[in-house]
Structure formats: C-alpha cells, structure tokens
PDB file of C-alpha atoms in Angstrom:
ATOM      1  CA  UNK Y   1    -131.877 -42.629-129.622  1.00  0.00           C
ATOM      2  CA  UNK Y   2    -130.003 -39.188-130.002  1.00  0.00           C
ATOM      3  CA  UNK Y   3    -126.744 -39.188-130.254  1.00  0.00           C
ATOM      4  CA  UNK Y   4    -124.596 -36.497-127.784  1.00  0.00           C
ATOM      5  CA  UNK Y   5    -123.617 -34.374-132.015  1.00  0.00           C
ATOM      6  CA  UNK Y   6    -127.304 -34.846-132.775  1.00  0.00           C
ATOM      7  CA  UNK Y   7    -128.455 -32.715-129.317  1.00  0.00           C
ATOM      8  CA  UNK Y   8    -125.162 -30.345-129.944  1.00  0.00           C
ATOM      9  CA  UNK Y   9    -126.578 -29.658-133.299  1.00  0.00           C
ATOM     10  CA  UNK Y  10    -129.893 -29.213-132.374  1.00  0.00           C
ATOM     11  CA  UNK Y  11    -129.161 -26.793-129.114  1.00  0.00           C
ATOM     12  CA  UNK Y  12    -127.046 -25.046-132.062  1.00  0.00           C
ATOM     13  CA  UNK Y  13    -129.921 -24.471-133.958  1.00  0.00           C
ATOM     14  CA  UNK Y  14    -131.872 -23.606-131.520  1.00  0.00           C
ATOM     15  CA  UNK Y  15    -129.757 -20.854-130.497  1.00  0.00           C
ATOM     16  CA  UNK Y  16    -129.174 -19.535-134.425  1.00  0.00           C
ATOM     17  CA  UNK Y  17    -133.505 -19.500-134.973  1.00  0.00           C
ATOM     18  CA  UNK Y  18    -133.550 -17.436-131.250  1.00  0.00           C
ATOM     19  CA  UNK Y  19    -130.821 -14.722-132.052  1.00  0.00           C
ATOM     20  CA  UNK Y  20    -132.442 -14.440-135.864  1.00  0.00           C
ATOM     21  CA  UNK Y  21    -135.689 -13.726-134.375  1.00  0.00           C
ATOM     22  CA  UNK Y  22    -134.905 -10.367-134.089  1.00  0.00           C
ATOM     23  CA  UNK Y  23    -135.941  -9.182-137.828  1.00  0.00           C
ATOM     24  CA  UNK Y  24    -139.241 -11.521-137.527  1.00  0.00           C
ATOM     25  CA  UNK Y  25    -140.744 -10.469-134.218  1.00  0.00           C
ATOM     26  CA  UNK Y  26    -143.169  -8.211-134.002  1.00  0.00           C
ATOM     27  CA  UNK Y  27    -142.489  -6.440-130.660  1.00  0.00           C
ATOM     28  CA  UNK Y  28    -139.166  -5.573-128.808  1.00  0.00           C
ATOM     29  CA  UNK Y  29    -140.000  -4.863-125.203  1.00  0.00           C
ATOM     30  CA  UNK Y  30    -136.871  -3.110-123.496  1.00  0.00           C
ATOM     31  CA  UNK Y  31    -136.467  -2.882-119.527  1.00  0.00           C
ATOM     32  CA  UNK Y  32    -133.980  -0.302-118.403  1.00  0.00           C
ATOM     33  CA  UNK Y  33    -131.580  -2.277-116.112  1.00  0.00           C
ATOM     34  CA  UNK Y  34    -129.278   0.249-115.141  1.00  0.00           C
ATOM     35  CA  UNK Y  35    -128.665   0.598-111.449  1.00  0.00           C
ATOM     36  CA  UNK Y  36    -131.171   3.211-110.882  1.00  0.00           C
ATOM     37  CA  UNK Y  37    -133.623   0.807-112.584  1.00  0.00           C
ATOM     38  CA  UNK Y  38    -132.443  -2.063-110.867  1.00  0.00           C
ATOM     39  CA  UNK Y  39    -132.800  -0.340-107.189  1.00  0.00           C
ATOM     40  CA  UNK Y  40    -135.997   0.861-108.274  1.00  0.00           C
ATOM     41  CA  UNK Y  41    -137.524  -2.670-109.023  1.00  0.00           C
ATOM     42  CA  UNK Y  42    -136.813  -3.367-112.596  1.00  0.00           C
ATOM     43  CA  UNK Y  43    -135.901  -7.181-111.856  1.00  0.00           C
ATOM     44  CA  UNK Y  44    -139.157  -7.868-110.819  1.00  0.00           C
ATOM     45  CA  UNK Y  45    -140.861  -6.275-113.178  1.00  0.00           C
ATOM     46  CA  UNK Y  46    -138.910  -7.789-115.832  1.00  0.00           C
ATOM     47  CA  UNK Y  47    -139.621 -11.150-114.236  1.00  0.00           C
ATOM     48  CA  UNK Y  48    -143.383 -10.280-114.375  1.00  0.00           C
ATOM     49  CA  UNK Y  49    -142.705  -9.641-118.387  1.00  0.00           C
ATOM     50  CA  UNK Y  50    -141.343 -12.731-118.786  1.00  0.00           C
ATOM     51  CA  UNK Y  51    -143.818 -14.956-117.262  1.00  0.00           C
ATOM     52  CA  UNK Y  52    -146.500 -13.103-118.497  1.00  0.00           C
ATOM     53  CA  UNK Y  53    -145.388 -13.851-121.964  1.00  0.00           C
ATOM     54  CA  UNK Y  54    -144.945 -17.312-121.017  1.00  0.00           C
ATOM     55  CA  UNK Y  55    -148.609 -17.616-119.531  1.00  0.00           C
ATOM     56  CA  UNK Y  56    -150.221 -16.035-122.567  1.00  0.00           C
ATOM     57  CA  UNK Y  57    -147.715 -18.106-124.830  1.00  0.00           C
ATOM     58  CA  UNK Y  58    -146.603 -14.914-126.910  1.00  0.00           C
ATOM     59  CA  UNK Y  59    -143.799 -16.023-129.644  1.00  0.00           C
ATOM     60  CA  UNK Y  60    -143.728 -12.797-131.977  1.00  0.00           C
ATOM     61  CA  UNK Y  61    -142.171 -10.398-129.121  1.00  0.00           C
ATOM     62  CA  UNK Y  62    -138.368 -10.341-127.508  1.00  0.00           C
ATOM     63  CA  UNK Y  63    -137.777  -8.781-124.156  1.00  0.00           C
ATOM     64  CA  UNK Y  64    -134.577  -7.804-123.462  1.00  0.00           C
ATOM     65  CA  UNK Y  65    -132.407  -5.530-120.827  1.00  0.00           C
ATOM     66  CA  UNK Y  66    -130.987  -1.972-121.734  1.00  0.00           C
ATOM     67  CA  UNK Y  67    -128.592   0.754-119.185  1.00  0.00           C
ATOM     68  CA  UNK Y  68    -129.625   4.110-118.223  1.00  0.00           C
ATOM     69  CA  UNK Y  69    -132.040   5.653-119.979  1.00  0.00           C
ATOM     70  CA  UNK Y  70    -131.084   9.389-118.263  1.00  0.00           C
ATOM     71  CA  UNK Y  71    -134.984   9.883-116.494  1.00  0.00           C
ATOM     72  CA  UNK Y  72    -133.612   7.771-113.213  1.00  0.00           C
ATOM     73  CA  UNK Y  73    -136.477   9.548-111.489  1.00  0.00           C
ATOM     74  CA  UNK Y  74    -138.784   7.838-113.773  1.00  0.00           C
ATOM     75  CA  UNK Y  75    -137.661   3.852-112.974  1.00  0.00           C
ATOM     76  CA  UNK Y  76    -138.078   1.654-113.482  1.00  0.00           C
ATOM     77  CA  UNK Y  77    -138.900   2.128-117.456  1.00  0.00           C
ATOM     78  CA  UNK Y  78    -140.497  -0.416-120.072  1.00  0.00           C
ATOM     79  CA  UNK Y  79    -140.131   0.548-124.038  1.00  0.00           C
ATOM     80  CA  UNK Y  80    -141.963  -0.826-126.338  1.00  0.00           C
ATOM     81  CA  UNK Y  81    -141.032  -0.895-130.020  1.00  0.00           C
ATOM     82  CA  UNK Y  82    -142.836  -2.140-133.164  1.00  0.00           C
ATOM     83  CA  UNK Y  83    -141.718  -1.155-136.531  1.00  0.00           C
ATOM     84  CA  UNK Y  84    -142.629   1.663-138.257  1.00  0.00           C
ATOM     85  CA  UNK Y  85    -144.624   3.143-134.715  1.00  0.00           C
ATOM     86  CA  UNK Y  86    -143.580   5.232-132.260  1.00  0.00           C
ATOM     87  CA  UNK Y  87    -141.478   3.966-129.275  1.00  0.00           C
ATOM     88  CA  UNK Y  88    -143.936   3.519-126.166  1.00  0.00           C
ATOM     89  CA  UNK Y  89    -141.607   4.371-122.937  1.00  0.00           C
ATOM     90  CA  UNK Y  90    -143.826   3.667-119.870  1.00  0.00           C
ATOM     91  CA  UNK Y  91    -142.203   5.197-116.440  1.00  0.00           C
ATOM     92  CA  UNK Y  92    -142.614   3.724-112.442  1.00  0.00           C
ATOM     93  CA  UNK Y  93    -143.616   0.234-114.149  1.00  0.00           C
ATOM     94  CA  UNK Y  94    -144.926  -2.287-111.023  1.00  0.00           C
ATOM     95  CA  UNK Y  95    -144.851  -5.505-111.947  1.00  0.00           C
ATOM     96  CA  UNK Y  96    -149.140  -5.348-111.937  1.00  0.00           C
ATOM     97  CA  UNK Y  97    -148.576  -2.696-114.701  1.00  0.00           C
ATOM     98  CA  UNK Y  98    -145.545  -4.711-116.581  1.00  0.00           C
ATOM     99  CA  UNK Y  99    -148.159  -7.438-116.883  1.00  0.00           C
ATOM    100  CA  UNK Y 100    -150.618  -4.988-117.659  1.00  0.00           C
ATOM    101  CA  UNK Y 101    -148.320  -3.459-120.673  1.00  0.00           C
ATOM    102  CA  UNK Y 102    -148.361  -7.851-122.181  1.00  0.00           C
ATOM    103  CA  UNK Y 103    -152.158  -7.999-122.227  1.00  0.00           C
ATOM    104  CA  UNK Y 104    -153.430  -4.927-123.487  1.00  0.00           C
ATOM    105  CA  UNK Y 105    -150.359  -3.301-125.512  1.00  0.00           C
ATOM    106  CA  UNK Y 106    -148.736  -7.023-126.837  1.00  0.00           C
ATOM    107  CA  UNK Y 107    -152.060  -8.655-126.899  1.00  0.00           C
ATOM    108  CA  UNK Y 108    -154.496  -6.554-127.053  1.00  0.00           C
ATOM    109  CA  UNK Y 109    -152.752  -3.825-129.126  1.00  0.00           C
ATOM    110  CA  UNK Y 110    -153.803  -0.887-127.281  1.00  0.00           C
ATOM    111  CA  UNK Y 111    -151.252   1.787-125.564  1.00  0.00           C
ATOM    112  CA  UNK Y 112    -151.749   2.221-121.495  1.00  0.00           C
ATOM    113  CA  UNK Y 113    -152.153   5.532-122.042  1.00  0.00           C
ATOM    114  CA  UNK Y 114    -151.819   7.087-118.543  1.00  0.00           C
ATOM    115  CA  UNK Y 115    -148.630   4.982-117.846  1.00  0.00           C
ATOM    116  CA  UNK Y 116    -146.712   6.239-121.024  1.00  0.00           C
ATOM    117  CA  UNK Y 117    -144.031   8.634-119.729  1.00  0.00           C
ATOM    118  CA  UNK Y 118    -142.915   9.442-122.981  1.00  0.00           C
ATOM    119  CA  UNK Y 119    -143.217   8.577-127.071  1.00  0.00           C
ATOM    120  CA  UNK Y 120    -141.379   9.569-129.646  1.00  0.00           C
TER     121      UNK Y 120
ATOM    122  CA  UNK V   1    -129.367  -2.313-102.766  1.00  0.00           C
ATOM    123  CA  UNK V   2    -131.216  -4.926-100.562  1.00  0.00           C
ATOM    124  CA  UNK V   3    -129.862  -8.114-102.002  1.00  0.00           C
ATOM    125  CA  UNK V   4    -126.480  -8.888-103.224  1.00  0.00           C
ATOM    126  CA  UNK V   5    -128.139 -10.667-106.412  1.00  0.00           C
ATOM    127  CA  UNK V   6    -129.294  -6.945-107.623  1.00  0.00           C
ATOM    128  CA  UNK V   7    -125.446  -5.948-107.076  1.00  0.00           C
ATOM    129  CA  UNK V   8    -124.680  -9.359-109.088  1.00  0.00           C
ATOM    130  CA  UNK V   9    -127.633  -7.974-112.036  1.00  0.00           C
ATOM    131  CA  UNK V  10    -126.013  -4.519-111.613  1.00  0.00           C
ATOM    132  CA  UNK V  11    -122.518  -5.539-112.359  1.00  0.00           C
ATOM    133  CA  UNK V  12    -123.271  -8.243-115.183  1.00  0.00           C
ATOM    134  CA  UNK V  13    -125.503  -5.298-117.023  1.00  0.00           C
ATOM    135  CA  UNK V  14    -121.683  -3.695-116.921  1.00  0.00           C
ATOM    136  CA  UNK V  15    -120.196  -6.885-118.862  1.00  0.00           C
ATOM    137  CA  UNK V  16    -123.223  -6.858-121.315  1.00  0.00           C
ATOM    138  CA  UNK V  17    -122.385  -2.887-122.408  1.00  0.00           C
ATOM    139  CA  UNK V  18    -118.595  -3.619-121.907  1.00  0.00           C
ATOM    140  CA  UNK V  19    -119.357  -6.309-125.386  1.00  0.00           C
ATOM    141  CA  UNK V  20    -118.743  -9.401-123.697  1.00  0.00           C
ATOM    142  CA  UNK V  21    -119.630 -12.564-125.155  1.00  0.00           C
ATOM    143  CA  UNK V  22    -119.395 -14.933-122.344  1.00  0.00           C
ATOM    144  CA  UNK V  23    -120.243 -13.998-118.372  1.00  0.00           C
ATOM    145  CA  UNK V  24    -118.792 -16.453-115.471  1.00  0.00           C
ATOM    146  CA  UNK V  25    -120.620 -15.526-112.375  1.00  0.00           C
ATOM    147  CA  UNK V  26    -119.475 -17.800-109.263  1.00  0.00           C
ATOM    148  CA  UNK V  27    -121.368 -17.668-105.919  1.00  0.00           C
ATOM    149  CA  UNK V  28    -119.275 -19.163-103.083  1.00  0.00           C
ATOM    150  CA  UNK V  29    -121.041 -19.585 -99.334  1.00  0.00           C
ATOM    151  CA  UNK V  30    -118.427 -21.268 -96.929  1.00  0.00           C
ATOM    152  CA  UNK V  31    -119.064 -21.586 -93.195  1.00  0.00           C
ATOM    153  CA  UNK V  32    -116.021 -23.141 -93.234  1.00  0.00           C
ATOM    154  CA  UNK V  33    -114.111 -20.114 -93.670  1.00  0.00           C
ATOM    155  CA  UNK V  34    -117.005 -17.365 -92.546  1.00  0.00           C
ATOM    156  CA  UNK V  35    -116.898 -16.232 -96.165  1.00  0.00           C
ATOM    157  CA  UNK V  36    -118.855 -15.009 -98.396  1.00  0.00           C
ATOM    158  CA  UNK V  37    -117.835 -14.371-102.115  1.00  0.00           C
ATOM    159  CA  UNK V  38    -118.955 -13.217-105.136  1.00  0.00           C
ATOM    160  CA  UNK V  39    -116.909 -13.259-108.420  1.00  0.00           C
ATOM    161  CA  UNK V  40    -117.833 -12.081-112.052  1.00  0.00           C
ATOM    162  CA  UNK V  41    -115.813 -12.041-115.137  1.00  0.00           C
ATOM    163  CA  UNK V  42    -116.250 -10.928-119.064  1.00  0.00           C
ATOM    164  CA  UNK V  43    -114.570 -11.130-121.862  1.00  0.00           C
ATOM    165  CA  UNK V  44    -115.839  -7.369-122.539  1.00  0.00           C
ATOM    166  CA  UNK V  45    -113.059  -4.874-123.817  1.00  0.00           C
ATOM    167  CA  UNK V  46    -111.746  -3.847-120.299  1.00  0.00           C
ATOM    168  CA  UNK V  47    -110.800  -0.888-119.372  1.00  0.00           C
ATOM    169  CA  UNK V  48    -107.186   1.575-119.070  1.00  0.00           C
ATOM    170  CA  UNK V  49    -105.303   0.809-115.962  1.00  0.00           C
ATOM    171  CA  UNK V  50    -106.572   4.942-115.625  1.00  0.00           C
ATOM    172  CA  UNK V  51    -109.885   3.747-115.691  1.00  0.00           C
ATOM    173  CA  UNK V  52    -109.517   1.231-113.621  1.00  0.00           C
ATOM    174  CA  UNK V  53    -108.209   3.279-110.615  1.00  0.00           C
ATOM    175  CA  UNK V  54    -111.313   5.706-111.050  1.00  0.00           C
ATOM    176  CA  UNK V  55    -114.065   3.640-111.411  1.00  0.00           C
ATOM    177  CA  UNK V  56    -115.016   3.064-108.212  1.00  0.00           C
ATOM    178  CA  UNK V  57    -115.503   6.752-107.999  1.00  0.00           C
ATOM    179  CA  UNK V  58    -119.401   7.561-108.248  1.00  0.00           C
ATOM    180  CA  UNK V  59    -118.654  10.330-110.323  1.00  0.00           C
ATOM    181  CA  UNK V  60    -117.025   8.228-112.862  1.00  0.00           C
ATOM    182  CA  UNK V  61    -118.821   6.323-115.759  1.00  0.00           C
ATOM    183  CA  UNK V  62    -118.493   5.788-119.052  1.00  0.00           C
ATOM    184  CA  UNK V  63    -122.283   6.516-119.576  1.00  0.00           C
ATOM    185  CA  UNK V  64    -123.451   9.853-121.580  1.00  0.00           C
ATOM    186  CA  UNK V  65    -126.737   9.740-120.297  1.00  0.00           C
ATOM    187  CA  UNK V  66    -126.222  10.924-116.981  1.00  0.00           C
ATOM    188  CA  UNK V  67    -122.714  11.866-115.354  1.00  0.00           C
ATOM    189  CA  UNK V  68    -123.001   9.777-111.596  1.00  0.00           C
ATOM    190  CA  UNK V  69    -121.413   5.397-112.380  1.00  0.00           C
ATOM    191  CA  UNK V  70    -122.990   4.512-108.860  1.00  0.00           C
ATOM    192  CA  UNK V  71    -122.753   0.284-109.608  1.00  0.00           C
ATOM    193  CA  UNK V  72    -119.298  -0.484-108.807  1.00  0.00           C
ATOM    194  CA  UNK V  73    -119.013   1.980-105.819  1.00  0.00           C
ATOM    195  CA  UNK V  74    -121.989   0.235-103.980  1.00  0.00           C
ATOM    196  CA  UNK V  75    -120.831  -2.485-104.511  1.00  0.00           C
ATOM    197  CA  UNK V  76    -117.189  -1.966-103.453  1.00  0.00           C
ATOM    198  CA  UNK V  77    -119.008  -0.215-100.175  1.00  0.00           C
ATOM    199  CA  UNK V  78    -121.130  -3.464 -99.165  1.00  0.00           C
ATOM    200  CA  UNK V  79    -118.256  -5.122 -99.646  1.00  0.00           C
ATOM    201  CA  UNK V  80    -115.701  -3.058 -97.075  1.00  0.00           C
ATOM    202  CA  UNK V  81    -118.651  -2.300 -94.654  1.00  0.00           C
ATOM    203  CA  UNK V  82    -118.651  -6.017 -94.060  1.00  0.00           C
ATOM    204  CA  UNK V  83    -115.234  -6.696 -93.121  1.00  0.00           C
ATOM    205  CA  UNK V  84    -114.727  -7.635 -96.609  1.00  0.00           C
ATOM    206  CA  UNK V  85    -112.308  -7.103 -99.830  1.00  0.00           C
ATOM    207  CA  UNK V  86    -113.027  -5.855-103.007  1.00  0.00           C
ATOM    208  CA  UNK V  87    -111.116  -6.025-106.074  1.00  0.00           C
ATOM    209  CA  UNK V  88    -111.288  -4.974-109.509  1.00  0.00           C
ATOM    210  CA  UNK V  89    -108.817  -6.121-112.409  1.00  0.00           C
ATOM    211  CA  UNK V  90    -109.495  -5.484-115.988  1.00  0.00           C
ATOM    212  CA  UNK V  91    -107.077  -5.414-118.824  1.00  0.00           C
ATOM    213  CA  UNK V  92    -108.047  -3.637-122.545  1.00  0.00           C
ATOM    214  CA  UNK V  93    -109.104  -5.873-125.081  1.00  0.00           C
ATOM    215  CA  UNK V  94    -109.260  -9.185-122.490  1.00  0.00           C
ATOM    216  CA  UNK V  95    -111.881  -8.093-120.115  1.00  0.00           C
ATOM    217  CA  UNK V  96    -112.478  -7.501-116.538  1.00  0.00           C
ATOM    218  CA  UNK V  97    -113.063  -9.380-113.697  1.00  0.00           C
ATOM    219  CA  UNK V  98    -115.079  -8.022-110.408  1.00  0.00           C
ATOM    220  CA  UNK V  99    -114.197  -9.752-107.061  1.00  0.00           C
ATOM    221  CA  UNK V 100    -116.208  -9.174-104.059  1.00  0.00           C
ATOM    222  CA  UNK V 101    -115.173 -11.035-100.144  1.00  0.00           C
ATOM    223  CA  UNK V 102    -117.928 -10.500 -96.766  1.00  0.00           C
ATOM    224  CA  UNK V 103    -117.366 -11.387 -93.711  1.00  0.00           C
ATOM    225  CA  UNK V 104    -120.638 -14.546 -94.038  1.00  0.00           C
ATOM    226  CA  UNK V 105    -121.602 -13.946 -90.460  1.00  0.00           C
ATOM    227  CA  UNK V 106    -121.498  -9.805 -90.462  1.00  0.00           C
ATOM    228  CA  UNK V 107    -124.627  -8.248 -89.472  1.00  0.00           C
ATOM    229  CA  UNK V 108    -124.299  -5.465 -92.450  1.00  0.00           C
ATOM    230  CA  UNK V 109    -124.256  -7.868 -95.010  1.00  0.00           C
ATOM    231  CA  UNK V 110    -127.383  -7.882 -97.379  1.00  0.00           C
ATOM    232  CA  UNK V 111    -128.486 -11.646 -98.328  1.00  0.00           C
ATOM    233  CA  UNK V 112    -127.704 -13.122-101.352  1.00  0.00           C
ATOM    234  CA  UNK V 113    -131.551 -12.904-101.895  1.00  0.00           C
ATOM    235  CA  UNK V 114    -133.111 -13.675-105.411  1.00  0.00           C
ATOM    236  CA  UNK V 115    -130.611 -15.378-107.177  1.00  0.00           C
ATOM    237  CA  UNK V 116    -132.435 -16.973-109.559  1.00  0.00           C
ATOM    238  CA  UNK V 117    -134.084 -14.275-110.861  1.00  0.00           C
ATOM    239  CA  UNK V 118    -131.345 -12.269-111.382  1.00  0.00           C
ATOM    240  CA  UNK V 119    -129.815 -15.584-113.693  1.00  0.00           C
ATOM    241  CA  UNK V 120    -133.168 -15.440-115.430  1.00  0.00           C
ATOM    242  CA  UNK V 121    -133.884 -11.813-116.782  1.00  0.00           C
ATOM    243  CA  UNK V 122    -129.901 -11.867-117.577  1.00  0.00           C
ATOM    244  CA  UNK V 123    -129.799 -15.446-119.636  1.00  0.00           C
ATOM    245  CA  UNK V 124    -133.289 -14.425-121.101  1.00  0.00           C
ATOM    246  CA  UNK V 125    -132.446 -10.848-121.951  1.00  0.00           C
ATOM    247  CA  UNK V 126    -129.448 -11.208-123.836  1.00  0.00           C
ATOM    248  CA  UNK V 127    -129.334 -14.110-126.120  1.00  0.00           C
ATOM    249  CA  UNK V 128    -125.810 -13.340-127.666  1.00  0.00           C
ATOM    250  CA  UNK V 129    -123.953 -13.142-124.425  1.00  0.00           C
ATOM    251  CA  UNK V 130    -123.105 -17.036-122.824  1.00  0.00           C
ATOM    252  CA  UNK V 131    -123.665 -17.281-119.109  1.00  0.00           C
ATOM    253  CA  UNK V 132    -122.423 -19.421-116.562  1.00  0.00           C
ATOM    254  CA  UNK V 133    -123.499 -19.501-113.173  1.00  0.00           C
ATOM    255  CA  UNK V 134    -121.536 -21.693-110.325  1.00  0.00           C
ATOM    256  CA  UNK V 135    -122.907 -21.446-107.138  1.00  0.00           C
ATOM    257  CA  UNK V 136    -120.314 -23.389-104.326  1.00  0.00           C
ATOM    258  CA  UNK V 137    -121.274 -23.998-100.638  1.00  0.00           C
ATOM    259  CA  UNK V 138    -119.443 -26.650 -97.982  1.00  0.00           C
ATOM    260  CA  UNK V 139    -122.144 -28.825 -99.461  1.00  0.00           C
ATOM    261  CA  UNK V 140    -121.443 -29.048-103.147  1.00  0.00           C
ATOM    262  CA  UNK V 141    -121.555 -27.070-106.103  1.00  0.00           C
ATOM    263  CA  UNK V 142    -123.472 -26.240-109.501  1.00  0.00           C
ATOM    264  CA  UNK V 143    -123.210 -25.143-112.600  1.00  0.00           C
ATOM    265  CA  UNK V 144    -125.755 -23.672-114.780  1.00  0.00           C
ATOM    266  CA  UNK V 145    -124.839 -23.023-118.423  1.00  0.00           C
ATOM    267  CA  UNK V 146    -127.316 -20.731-120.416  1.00  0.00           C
ATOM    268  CA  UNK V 147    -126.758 -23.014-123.156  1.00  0.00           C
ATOM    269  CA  UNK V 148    -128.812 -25.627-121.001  1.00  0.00           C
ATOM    270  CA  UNK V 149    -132.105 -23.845-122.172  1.00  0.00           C
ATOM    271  CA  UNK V 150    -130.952 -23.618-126.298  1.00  0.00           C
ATOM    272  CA  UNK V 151    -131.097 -27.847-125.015  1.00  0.00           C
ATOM    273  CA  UNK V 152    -134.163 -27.717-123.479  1.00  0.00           C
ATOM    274  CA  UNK V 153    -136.007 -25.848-126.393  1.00  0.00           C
ATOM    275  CA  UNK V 154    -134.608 -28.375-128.901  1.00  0.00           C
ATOM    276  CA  UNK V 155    -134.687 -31.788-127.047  1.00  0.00           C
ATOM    277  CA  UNK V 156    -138.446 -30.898-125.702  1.00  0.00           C
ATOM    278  CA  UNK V 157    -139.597 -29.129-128.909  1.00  0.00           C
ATOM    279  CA  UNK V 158    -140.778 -26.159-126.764  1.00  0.00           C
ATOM    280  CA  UNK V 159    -140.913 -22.316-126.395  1.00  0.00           C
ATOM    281  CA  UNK V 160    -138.187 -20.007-125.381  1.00  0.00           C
ATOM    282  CA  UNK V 161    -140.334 -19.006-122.611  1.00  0.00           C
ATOM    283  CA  UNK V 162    -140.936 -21.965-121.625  1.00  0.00           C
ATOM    284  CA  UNK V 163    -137.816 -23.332-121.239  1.00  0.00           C
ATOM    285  CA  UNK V 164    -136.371 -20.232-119.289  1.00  0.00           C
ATOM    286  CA  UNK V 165    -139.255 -21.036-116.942  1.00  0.00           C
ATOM    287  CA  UNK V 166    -137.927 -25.230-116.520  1.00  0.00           C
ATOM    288  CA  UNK V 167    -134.494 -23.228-116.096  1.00  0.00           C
ATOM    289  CA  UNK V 168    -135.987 -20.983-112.683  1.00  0.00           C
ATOM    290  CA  UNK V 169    -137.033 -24.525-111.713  1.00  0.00           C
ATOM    291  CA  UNK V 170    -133.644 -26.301-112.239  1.00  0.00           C
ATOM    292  CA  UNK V 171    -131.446 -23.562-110.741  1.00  0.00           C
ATOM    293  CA  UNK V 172    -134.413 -23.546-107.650  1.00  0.00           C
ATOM    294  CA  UNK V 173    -134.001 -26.963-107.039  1.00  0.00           C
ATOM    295  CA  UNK V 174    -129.964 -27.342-107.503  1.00  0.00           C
ATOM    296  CA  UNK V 175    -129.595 -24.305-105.090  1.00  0.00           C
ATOM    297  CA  UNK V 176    -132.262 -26.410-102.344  1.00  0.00           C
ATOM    298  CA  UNK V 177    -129.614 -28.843-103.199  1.00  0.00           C
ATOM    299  CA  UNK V 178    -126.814 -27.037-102.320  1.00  0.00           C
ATOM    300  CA  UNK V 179    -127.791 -25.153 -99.455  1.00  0.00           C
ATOM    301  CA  UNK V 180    -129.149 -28.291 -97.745  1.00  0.00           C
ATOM    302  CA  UNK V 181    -126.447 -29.232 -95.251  1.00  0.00           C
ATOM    303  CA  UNK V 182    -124.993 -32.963 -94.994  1.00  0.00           C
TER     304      UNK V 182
END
C-alpha cells in the first residue's frame, strides 16, 4: 500500500522526467494556436497529433502549442523540428494530413513534401 | 468562432504567452439563473491599466508578427451580442483575469461545444503551465487538475500519451455527470 507522500512524490517525478524531456526527444512538433489557427481548425488537428502519437506509441517526440506565426492565410500550421535539420512548417494541415505528418515524417522519417509551406 | 471552447483555447493561449504558471478556467451552466459564464485567470505578468482599456480593440496586440489582436474582441462581442457582460481586469506583475456572462437561453449564443478537447491540447501542450478546469451546473460540479495525469503516469506506470487519453475519458464522463439533471 502507497502512502498519499509516496503518490505526491511519484506524480512529482513524473512531472520533473516530462518537462526534462525536452533535451532527449528527438522531435518537437509545434501547432500554431493563435486565433487565426484556432478558427481555422488547429484544435482538431492538434487532437489528431496527439492521438496519433498515442496509437503508434511514439515516446521520443513533444507536441506542443505556439501563437501567430504571421502566414494566417496559411492555418492552420504544423512545424516540425529535429536538431541540427531544417524546420519543416507544413500550411492548411487537416487533421488526415496532421496524422499523415506522425506516420511518414515521425515514423517513417520522410518530409510530406507537397504539404511543406515553408523550411528554413 | 463556432464554439465558446475555441474562445476558451483562444484566451488561455493568451495566459500561456502572458508567462503564467498556473491557469483556472471555470465553466458555470445555471438554468437557475439563465446564465451562462465563463471565467479564466493567470498568474501571467498582466498588463498597464493603458493596456487594459485598449485591448479589446482589434487593432491592438502585443504580437510583432502581425498588427490585428482579434481574441479578446470576439470574445468580448459573443459576449454583448448575447445579452451578456464582459469584463477584463489585469494588474502588472499579478496577472489577469477574463470574465465572460450570456444570456444561457439567447439564440446568438455559440455552444460551449468541445470542451474537452480544448482541456486536452492545452494540459498536453504546455507541461510547465498548471491547469485547472471547474466546470459548475445546477447539478454539481468538477474539478480537473492537470496534475491528475503526472498521477496517472506514475501510479499506472504508463505513457504521457496515454494518460492524457484516460484524462479525455475522465473529464467525458464527469461532464455526462454533470450535465445529467437530478
């Protein structure tokens, strides 16, 4: 039996191992969640990340939420980073695509090429 | 926006660039009183009473990538176009706090819609910042603490993933719970 400091400890360390994964994950997947992206559907496709990731069981990438990226025309938007590459900015994401962008550019390490709006 | 749970996403994306470290978000539903009200508030780094008095302004933000802030104005206007009140107060170095009142029964109100998703991508998109979420009808209340899924992970030995996912279920079933009548 656990006591109720045991769990507090352990939630603690759980928390400490998820906000040091930054340095050790491969991937950093970024959804632009300003309001243009949010009217233009980035919830869902954010959403669509997320469970993909789950499905698949992915641990070495983080998704997180930015602002405005300035190309509001281009919403919603989906970065990809990974360390020492160019950052992969895909524009008008769906969530078909956003699942698309976990298997083939997390998983199966190749760039969507005619989704990419922009890298640099 | 179609659903008052984007505005909610909209305005807690606000806290998370305003540096806030902890996000209350309270949902309150009462027939009782024909009102509908939705409340958020940071501990970000506020904002000039100057600021304050313009923000509501589409043409005000602090942003430098484009020159239009259109968040809290929407929001404000879904707010007054429902018989409603909106109200912003912030002070520097404390934080701010957004309150939004509709009329519950007006017909140009948006529904709440997709909560839980909008909890979700927030708790699981920004690890550093502590969420609450209290969601209060004449039924009961809840409470969901982001915290619950550091728990989860470490109790059940499990993923982060996978542990925001048994979080869409708990705040699903709690807000069945609470929207049940009786």
């Amino acid at each position: 039996m656990k006591t109720l400091a045991d769990l507090r400890a352990m939630k603690e360390k759980a928390k400490r191992e998820m906000t040091a994964r930054d340095e050790n994950s491969k991937y950093r997947i970024v959804v632009a969640m300003g309001t243009c992206g949010i009217a233009a559907g980035a919830r869902n496709v954010m959403s669509a990340i997320l469970d993909e990731i789950n499905k698949r069981d992915i641990a070495d990438t983080i998704v997180t939420q930015t602002g405005c990226l300035g190309y509001c025309n281009q919403e919603p938007l989906v970065q990809v980073f990974q360390q020492n590459k160019k950052v992969v900015t895909y524009g008008k994401v769906t969530p078909e695509i956003a699942r698309r962008i976990v298997a083939e550019h997390i998983v199966g390490e190749k760039i969507l090429t005619e989704q990419v709006f922009m890298q640099n | 926006m179609r659903e008052l749970s984007l505005h909610i996403l909209d305005i807690a994306m606000n806290s998370i660039e305003a540096e806030a470290t902890r996000v209350i978000i309270v949902v309150e539903e009462l027939e009782s009183e024909n009102l509908f009200r939705i409340r958020l508030r940071d501990n970000g780094k506020g904002m000039t009473k100057d600021m304050q008095e313009k923000v509501t302004d589409p043409f005000v933000t602090t942003r430098k990538t484009r020159s239009v802030g259109m968040g809290l104005s929407l929001f404000k206007q879904a707010a007054l176009q429902c018989n409603g009140n909106f109200k912003l107060t912030s002070e520097l170095g404390k934080g701010t706090t957004v309150l939004a009142e509709f009329q519950l029964d007006s017909l140009n109100r948006s529904p709440l819609g997709d909560i839980n998703s909008t909890m979700i991508n927030l708790v699981m998109g920004t690890l550093d910042v502590h969420f609450m979420y209290i969601h209060r009808t004449d039924s009961g209340r809840f409470c969901f603490d982001s915290y619950w899924i550091f728990g989860r992970m470490a109790e059940h030995n499990i993923s982060f993933y996978k542990a925001g996912e048994l979080a869409k279920e708990f705040i699903e079933q709690n807000l069945e719970f609470v929207n049940s009548k009786g």
